Coordinates of C-alpha atoms in Angstrom, one line a residue:
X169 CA -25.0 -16.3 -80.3
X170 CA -23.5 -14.5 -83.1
X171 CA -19.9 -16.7 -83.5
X172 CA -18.6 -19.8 -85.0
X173 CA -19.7 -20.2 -89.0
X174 CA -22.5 -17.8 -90.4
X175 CA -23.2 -17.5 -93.9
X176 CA -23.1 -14.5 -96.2
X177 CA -26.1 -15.6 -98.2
X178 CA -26.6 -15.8 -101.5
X179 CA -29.6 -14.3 -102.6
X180 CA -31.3 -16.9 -105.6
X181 CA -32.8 -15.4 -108.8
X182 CA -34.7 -17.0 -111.4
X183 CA -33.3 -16.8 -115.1
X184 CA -35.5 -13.6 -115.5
X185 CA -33.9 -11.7 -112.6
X186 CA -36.2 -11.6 -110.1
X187 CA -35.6 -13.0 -106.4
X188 CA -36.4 -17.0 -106.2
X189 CA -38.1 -17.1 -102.2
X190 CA -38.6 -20.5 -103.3
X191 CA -35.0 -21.3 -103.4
X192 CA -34.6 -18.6 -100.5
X193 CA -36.5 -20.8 -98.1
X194 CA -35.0 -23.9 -98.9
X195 CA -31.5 -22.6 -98.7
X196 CA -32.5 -21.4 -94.4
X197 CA -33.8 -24.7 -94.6
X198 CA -30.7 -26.1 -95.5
X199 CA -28.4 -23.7 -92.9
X200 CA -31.0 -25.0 -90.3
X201 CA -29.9 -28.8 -90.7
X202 CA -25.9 -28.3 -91.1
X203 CA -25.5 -26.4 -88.2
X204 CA -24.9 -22.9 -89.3
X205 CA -24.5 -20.6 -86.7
X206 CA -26.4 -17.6 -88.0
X207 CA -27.3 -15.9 -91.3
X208 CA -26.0 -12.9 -92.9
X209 CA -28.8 -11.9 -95.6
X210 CA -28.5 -9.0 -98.3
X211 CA -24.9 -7.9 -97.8
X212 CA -22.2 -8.4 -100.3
X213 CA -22.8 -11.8 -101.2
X214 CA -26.5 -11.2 -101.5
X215 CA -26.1 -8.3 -104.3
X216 CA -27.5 -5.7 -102.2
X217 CA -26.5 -3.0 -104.3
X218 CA -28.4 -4.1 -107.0
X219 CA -32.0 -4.9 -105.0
X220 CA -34.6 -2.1 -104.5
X221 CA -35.3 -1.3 -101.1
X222 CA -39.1 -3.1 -101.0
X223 CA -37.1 -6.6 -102.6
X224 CA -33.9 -6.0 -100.0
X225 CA -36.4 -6.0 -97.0
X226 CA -38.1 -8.7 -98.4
X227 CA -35.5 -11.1 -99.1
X228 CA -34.4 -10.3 -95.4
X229 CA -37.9 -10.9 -94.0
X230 CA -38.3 -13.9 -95.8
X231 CA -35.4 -15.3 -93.8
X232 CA -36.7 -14.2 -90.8
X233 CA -39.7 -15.8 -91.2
X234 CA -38.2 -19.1 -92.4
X235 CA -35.4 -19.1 -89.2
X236 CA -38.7 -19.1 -86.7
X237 CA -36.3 -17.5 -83.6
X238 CA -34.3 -21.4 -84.8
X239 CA -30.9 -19.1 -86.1
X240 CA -30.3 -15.7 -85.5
X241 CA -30.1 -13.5 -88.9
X242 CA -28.2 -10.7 -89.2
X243 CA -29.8 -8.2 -91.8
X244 CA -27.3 -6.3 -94.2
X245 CA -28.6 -2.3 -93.6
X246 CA -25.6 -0.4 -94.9
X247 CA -25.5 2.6 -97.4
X248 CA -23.3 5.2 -99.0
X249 CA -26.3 7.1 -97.7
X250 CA -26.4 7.6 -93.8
X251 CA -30.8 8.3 -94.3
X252 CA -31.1 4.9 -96.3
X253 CA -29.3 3.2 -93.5
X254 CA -31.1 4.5 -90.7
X255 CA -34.2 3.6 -93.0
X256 CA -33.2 0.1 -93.6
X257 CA -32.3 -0.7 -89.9
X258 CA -35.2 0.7 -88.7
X259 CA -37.3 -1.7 -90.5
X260 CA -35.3 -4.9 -89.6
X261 CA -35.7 -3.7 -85.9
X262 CA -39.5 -3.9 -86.7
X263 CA -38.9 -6.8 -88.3
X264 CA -36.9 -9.0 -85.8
X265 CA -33.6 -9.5 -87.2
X266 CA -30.8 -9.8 -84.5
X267 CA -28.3 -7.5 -85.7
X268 CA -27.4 -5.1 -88.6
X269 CA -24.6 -5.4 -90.6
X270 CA -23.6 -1.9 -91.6
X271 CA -20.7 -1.6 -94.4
X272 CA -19.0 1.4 -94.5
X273 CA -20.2 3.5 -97.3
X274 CA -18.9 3.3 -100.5
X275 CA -18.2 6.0 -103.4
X276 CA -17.8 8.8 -101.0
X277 CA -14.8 8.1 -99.2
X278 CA -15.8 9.6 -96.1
X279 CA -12.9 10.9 -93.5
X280 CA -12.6 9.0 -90.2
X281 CA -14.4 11.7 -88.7
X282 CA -17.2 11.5 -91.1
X283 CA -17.2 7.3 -90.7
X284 CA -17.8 8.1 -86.7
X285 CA -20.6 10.4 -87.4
X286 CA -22.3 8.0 -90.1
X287 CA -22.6 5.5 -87.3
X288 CA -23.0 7.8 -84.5
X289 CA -26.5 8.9 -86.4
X290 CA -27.8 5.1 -87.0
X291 CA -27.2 4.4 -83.7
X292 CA -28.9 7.4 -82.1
X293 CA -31.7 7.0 -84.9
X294 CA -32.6 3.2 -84.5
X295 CA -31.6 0.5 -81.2
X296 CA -30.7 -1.9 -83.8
X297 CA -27.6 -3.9 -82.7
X298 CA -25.2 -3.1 -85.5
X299 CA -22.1 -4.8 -87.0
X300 CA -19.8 -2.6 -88.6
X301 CA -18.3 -4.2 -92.0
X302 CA -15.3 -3.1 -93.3
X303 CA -14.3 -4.1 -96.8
X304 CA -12.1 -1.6 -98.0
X305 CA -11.2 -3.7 -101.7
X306 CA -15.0 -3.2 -102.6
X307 CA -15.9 0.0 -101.0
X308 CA -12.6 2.3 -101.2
X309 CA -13.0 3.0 -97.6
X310 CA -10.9 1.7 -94.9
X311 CA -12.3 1.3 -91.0
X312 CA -9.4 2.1 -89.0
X313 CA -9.2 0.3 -85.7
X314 CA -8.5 3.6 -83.4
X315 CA -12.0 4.7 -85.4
X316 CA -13.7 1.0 -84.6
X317 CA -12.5 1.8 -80.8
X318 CA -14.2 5.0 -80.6
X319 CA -17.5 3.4 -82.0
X320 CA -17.4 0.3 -79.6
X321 CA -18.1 3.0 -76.9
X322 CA -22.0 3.6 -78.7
X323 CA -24.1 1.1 -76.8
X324 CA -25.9 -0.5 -80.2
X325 CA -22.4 -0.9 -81.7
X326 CA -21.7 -5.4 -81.2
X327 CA -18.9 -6.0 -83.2
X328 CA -17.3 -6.1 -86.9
X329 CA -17.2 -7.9 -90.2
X330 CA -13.2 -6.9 -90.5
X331 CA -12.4 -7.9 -94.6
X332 CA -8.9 -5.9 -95.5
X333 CA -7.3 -9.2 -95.3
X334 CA -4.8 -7.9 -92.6
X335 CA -4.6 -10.2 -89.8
X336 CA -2.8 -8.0 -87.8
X337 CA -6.4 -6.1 -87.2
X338 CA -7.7 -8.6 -84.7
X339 CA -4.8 -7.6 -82.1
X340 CA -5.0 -4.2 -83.1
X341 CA -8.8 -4.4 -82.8
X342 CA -9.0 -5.9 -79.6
X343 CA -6.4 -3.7 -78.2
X344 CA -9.1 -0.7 -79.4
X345 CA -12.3 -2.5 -78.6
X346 CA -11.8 -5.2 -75.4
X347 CA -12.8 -8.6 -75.4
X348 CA -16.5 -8.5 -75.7
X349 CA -16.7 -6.9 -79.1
X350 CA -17.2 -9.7 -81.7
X351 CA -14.6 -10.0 -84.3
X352 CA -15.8 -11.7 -87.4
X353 CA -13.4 -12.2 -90.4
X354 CA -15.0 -11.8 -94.2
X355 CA -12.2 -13.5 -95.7
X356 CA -12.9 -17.4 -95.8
X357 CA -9.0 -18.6 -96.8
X358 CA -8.1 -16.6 -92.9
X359 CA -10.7 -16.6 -91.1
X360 CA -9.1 -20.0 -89.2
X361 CA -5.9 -18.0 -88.3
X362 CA -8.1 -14.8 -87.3
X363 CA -10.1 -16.9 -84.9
X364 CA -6.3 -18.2 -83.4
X365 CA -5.3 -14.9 -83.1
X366 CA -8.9 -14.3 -81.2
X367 CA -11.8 -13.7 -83.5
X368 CA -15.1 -15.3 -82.6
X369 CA -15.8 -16.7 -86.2
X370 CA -16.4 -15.7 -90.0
X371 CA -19.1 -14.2 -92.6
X372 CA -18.7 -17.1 -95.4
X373 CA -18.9 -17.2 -98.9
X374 CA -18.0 -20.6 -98.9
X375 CA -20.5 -21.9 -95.8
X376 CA -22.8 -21.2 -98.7
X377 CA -22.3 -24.5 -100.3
X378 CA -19.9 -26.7 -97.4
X379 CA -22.4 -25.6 -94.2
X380 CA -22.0 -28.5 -92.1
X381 CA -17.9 -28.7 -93.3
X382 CA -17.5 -24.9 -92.3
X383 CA -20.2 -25.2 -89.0
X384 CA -17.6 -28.2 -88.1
X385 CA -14.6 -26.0 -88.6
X386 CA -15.3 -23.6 -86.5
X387 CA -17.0 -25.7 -83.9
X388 CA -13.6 -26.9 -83.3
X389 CA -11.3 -23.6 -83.5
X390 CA -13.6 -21.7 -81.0
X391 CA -13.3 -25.4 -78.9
X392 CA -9.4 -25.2 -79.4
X393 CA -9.4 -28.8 -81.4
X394 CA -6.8 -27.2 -83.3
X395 CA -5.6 -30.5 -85.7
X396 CA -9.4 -31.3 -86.5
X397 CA -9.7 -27.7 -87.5
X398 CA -6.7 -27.4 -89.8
X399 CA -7.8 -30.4 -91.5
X400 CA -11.0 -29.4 -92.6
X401 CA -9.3 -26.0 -94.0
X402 CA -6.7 -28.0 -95.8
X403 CA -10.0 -29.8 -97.2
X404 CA -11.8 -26.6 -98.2
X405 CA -8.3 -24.4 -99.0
X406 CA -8.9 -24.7 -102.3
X407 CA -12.8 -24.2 -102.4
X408 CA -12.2 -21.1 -100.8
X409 CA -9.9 -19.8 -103.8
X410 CA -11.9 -21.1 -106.5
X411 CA -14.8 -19.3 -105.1
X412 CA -13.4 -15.9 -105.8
X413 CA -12.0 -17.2 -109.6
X414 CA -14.9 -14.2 -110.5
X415 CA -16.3 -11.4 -109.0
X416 CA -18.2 -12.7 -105.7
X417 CA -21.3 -13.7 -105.9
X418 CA -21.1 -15.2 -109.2
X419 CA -19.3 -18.3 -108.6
X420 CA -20.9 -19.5 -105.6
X421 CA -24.2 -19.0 -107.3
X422 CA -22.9 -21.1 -109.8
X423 CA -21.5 -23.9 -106.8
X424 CA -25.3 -23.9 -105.2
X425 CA -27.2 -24.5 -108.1
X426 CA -24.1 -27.3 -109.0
X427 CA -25.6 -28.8 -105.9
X428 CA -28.8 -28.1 -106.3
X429 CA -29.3 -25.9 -103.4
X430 CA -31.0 -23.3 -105.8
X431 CA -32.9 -23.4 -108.6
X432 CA -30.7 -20.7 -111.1
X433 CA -26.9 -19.6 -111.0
X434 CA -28.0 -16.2 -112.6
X435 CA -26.7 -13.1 -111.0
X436 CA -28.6 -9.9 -111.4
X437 CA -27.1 -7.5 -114.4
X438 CA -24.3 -6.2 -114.4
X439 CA -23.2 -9.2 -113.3
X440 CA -23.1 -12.6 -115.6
X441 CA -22.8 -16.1 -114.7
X442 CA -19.4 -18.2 -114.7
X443 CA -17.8 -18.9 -117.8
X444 CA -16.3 -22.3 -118.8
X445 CA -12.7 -22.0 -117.4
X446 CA -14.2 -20.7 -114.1
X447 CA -16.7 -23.6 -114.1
X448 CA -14.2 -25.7 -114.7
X449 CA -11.6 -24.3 -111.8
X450 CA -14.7 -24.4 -109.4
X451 CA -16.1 -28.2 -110.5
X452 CA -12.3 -29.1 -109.8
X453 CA -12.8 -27.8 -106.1
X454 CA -15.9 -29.1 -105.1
X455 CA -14.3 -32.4 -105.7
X456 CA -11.4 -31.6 -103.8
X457 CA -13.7 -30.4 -100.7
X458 CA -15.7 -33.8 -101.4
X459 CA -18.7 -32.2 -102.4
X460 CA -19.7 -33.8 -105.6
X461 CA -17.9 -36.8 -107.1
X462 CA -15.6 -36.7 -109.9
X463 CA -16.8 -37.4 -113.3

C-alpha cells in the first residue's frame, strides 16, 4: 500500500495564520483524482514544529476524514520528546491513520543507543505502525543503518523516510533490514535512482503541485518502464530544484496557491512567503514541468 508517489503535504493557512481545512480538503480531494499513492500529513512539509498539538491532530484527522479508507494517510507523530510522541501516535491509532511517521528527534542529539530506546518506548507504548524518518540536515541527527536494522526487529517498526541524500543507504539499508522493510526516499531530485537501487517510492515535496506527473513516475519505476520514467524526471528535474530555492515549505506553498490548489501561500511565523527572485526561479519551473503556461 504504502509505495509508489505519496505526498508530504502541505498544510494551507489563511493570511492570518490559522489552518485553511477548506483548502485542506480540497487538496486530499485533489491527491484522490491524480492518483497519489498515499498522504504524508504534518511532517516537515506540513510545519509541524510550529502547530499546537490540538491543530496537528486536527489537520491529520481532517485528512483522514476526507481520504474515507480511498488513500492511506500516514500521520507525522515524531518529537524531540519521546512522551509527545507516544502521545501523538496514540491518538492517530485512535484515529485511523495507517502509519506514523516518526522523525528522529531534533535538538538533543541523542546517541545511537538513545535513538533505539526512543523507538523502542513508542513501540511498546502504542501498536501504531511507525516509519522512521531520518533527516539529519534539519534535525542534527543521523539514523545509522546498523541502528535502523536493530529497530526493524520491533514488530510496529514498517519502514523509513531515509533523507541524508546518500544513495548508498538503500544497499546498506536493505543489507541491515531485508526486503520487506519499505524504503522511502525524502529527497525528490533522487528518489528515481533510490527506487533503481531498490526503494519502494518517495515522500514528495514536489507531488504537492505535479500529483498525477509524480503518481506517473513512479507508476513506471516500481513497473520497470525505465525510459517513461527518466523522461518524466528530466520534465520535473528542475521543479524539484526550484522547489527548495527557500527554506521548504515556503516555496511550494507559494507553487499551490500559483495553481490554485490553495487558497494563501502564507507560511506560519518564523517563516515568510517567497520573495521576487524566488518567485521568479519557481514560475520559470512550473513552465518547464508544463504546469502553467508561459506568459
Amino acid at each position: 500500500m504504502l509505495s509508489g508517489s505519496i505526498v508530504a503535504l502541505v498544510t494551507p493557512m489563511t493570511a492570518q495564520g490559522e489552518v485553511d481545512f477548506t483548502s485542506l480538503r480540497r487538496l486530499v480531494d485533489y491527491h484522490l483524482a491524480c492518483g497519489t499513492g498515499a498522504i504524508a500529513a504534518m511532517g516537515t512539509t506540513g510545519e509541524s514544529p510550529t502547530l499546537a498539538t490540538d491543530e496537528h491532530l486536527e489537520v491529520v484527522r481532517a485528512v483522514v476524514e476526507q481520504a474515507e479508507g480511498r488513500l492511506p494517510v500516514i500521520g507525522g507523530c515524531g518529537s524531540n520528546d519521546t512522551r509527545q510522541a507516544i502521545r501523538l501516535s496514540r491518538a492517530m491509532e485512535e484515529m485511523g491513520v495507517t502509519a506514523g511517521l516518526s522523525v528522529t528527534p531534533y535538538y538533543n542529539k541523542p546517541s545511537q543507543a538513545a535513538l533505539r530506546a526512543h523507538y523502542t518506548a513508542i513501540t511498546e507504548a502504542s501498536g501504531l505502525p511507525q516509519i522512521l524518518y531520518n533527516v539529519p540536515g534539519r534535525t542534527g541527527c543521523d539514523l545509522l543503518p546498523d541502528t535502523v536494522g536493530r529497530l526493524a526487529e520491533l514488530a510496529p517498526v514498517i519502514g523509513i523516510k531515509e533523507a541524508s541524500g546518500r544513495l548508498e543507504r538503500v544497499g546498506q539499508l536493505k543489507s541491515c533490514c531485508g526486503d520487506d522493510f519499505l524504503l522511502l526516499s525524502g529527497d525528490d531530485h533522487l528518489a528515481l535512482d533510490f527506487v533503481r537501487l531498490g526503494g519502494h517510492g518517495v515522500v514528495s515535496v514536489t507531488a504537492n503541485v505535479a500529483a498525477a506527473e509524480m503518481a506517473a513516475l513512479f507508476r513506471a519505476a516500481l513497473a520497470g518502464d525505465w525510459p517513461v520514467a527518466e523522461a518524466l524526471q528530466r520534465r520535473l528535474l528542475p521543479l524539484h530544484q526550484a522547489l527548495f530555492c527557500d527554506t521548504n515549505p515556503i516555496p511550494v506553498k507559494w507553487a499551490c496557491a500559483e495553481l490554485g490548489l490553495i487558497a494563501s501561500p502564507m507560511p506560519r511565523l518564523p517563516l515568510i512567503p517567497l520573495d521576487a527572485p524566488g518567485r521568479k526561479q519557481l514560475r520559470e519551473a512550473l513552465v518547464k514541468a508544463e504546469l502553467i503556461g508561459r506568459g
